[in-house]
């Protein structure tokens, strides 16, 4: 599992709408080899936006604060072969990013047996088979 968090400062967000932002996020998903299941873009007034793309392999989120040139990007995927830093380039380009700080968050992988799933308290629709 890969969970990367990007803090992006010095962004030039004037004129960036949710349509362009979601388009860049979809490109990132494609570069990761992920399947987009849905999206939820929200434009706030007077400024700023948050967009979420739900993937079969987890999610991508972006939140912006144009008034201070700040954006946060969160990419979480169970694709261990993903090159997230390369794939996030379309989003960084859309944000017209200045400085980018990256953190990799250590996450546990999926349980190895159904017994572990029950014992861990996990429930619902786990699609481990899609994670490679």
Tab-separated table of C-alpha atoms in Angstrom:
chain	number	residue	atom	x	y	z
A	1	UNK	CA	0.000	0.000	0.000
A	2	UNK	CA	1.189	3.486	-0.802
A	3	UNK	CA	-0.063	6.627	0.936
A	4	UNK	CA	1.578	9.867	-0.169
A	5	UNK	CA	0.680	13.302	1.198
A	6	UNK	CA	1.759	16.461	-0.630
A	7	UNK	CA	1.773	19.935	0.926
A	8	UNK	CA	2.001	22.401	-1.939
A	9	UNK	CA	2.737	26.090	-1.374
A	10	UNK	CA	3.202	28.999	-3.750
A	11	UNK	CA	0.325	27.777	-5.928
A	12	UNK	CA	-1.186	30.079	-8.523
A	13	UNK	CA	-4.808	28.973	-8.250
A	14	UNK	CA	-6.553	31.917	-9.911
A	15	UNK	CA	-8.963	30.553	-12.488
A	16	UNK	CA	-8.553	26.908	-11.447
A	17	UNK	CA	-12.016	25.366	-11.380
A	18	UNK	CA	-13.133	21.957	-10.252
A	19	UNK	CA	-13.470	20.737	-13.854
A	20	UNK	CA	-9.761	21.320	-14.543
A	21	UNK	CA	-8.790	19.976	-11.121
A	22	UNK	CA	-10.782	16.746	-11.519
A	23	UNK	CA	-9.406	16.326	-15.052
A	24	UNK	CA	-5.857	16.470	-13.686
A	25	UNK	CA	-6.774	14.023	-10.922
A	26	UNK	CA	-8.220	11.606	-13.500
A	27	UNK	CA	-4.921	11.790	-15.414
A	28	UNK	CA	-3.086	10.954	-12.192
A	29	UNK	CA	-5.379	7.960	-11.627
A	30	UNK	CA	-4.717	6.738	-15.177
A	31	UNK	CA	-0.946	7.107	-14.748
A	32	UNK	CA	-1.217	5.055	-11.548
A	33	UNK	CA	-3.107	2.346	-13.433
A	34	UNK	CA	-6.125	2.823	-11.167
A	35	UNK	CA	-9.845	2.545	-11.908
A	36	UNK	CA	-12.003	5.606	-11.170
A	37	UNK	CA	-15.302	4.639	-9.513
A	38	UNK	CA	-16.610	8.124	-8.773
A	39	UNK	CA	-15.785	11.735	-8.104
A	40	UNK	CA	-17.040	14.547	-5.903
A	41	UNK	CA	-15.798	18.064	-6.652
A	42	UNK	CA	-16.921	20.926	-4.379
A	43	UNK	CA	-16.277	24.600	-5.167
A	44	UNK	CA	-16.421	26.783	-2.066
A	45	UNK	CA	-17.405	30.453	-2.021
A	46	UNK	CA	-15.762	32.867	-2.187
A	47	UNK	CA	-12.805	30.610	-3.068
A	48	UNK	CA	-11.209	27.219	-2.640
A	49	UNK	CA	-12.178	23.718	-3.639
A	50	UNK	CA	-11.981	20.112	-2.536
A	51	UNK	CA	-12.186	17.210	-4.959
A	52	UNK	CA	-12.297	13.507	-4.172
A	53	UNK	CA	-11.819	10.708	-6.654
A	54	UNK	CA	-12.786	7.280	-5.375
A	55	UNK	CA	-10.690	4.532	-6.911
A	56	UNK	CA	-11.208	0.781	-6.946
A	57	UNK	CA	-7.741	0.854	-5.374
A	58	UNK	CA	-8.545	3.637	-2.785
A	59	UNK	CA	-8.623	7.438	-3.366
A	60	UNK	CA	-7.097	10.740	-4.477
A	61	UNK	CA	-8.076	14.023	-2.790
A	62	UNK	CA	-7.075	17.628	-3.406
A	63	UNK	CA	-8.015	20.656	-1.295
A	64	UNK	CA	-7.090	24.232	-2.233
A	65	UNK	CA	-6.820	27.574	-0.449
A	66	UNK	CA	-6.243	30.152	-3.228
A	67	UNK	CA	-6.152	33.051	-0.785
A	68	UNK	CA	-2.843	31.732	0.593
A	69	UNK	CA	-1.588	29.749	-2.429
A	70	UNK	CA	-1.887	26.416	-0.607
A	71	UNK	CA	-3.028	22.965	-1.698
A	72	UNK	CA	-2.973	19.519	-0.112
A	73	UNK	CA	-2.913	16.334	-2.181
A	74	UNK	CA	-3.552	12.881	-0.744
A	75	UNK	CA	-2.932	9.758	-2.846
A	76	UNK	CA	-3.696	6.381	-1.302
A	77	UNK	CA	-3.491	3.204	-3.368
A	78	UNK	CA	-3.023	-0.489	-2.779
A	79	UNK	CA	-1.034	-0.728	-6.017
A	80	UNK	CA	2.455	-1.421	-4.731
A	81	UNK	CA	3.903	-0.825	-8.215
A	82	UNK	CA	2.633	2.761	-8.475
A	83	UNK	CA	5.081	5.615	-9.131
A	84	UNK	CA	3.073	8.260	-7.295
A	85	UNK	CA	5.593	11.102	-7.573
A	86	UNK	CA	5.544	10.837	-11.378
A	87	UNK	CA	1.790	10.281	-11.584
A	88	UNK	CA	0.901	13.341	-9.487
A	89	UNK	CA	2.558	15.670	-12.062
A	90	UNK	CA	-0.739	16.589	-13.821
A	91	UNK	CA	-2.228	17.778	-10.515
A	92	UNK	CA	0.894	19.774	-9.636
A	93	UNK	CA	0.785	21.374	-13.100
A	94	UNK	CA	-2.895	22.321	-12.684
A	95	UNK	CA	-2.091	23.877	-9.300
A	96	UNK	CA	0.865	25.743	-10.843
A	97	UNK	CA	2.769	24.518	-7.824
A	98	UNK	CA	5.598	26.366	-6.142
A	99	UNK	CA	7.245	24.351	-3.375
A	100	UNK	CA	6.193	20.737	-2.813
A	101	UNK	CA	6.772	18.830	0.426
A	102	UNK	CA	6.087	15.101	0.338
A	103	UNK	CA	5.453	12.624	3.132
A	104	UNK	CA	4.996	8.900	2.758
A	105	UNK	CA	2.608	7.533	5.363
A	106	UNK	CA	3.314	3.984	6.509
A	107	UNK	CA	0.144	1.906	6.240
A	108	UNK	CA	-0.556	-1.704	7.065
A	109	UNK	CA	-1.448	-3.961	4.171
A	110	UNK	CA	-4.627	-6.008	3.865
A	111	UNK	CA	-5.022	-8.984	6.210
A	112	UNK	CA	-3.764	-12.318	4.920
A	113	UNK	CA	-6.783	-14.411	5.947
A	114	UNK	CA	-10.515	-14.067	6.528
A	115	UNK	CA	-9.922	-14.878	10.193
A	116	UNK	CA	-7.617	-11.850	10.478
A	117	UNK	CA	-10.322	-9.721	8.853
A	118	UNK	CA	-12.899	-10.771	11.441
A	119	UNK	CA	-10.490	-10.376	14.340
A	120	UNK	CA	-9.437	-6.913	13.213
A	121	UNK	CA	-13.042	-5.747	13.247
A	122	UNK	CA	-13.063	-4.990	9.526
A	123	UNK	CA	-16.358	-5.424	7.730
A	124	UNK	CA	-18.010	-4.551	4.468
A	125	UNK	CA	-16.802	-4.816	0.913
A	126	UNK	CA	-13.087	-5.527	0.859
A	127	UNK	CA	-11.731	-5.806	-2.658
A	128	UNK	CA	-8.311	-7.208	-1.847
A	129	UNK	CA	-8.219	-9.188	-5.083
A	130	UNK	CA	-7.825	-5.949	-7.064
A	131	UNK	CA	-4.770	-4.898	-5.092
A	132	UNK	CA	-1.525	-6.115	-6.593
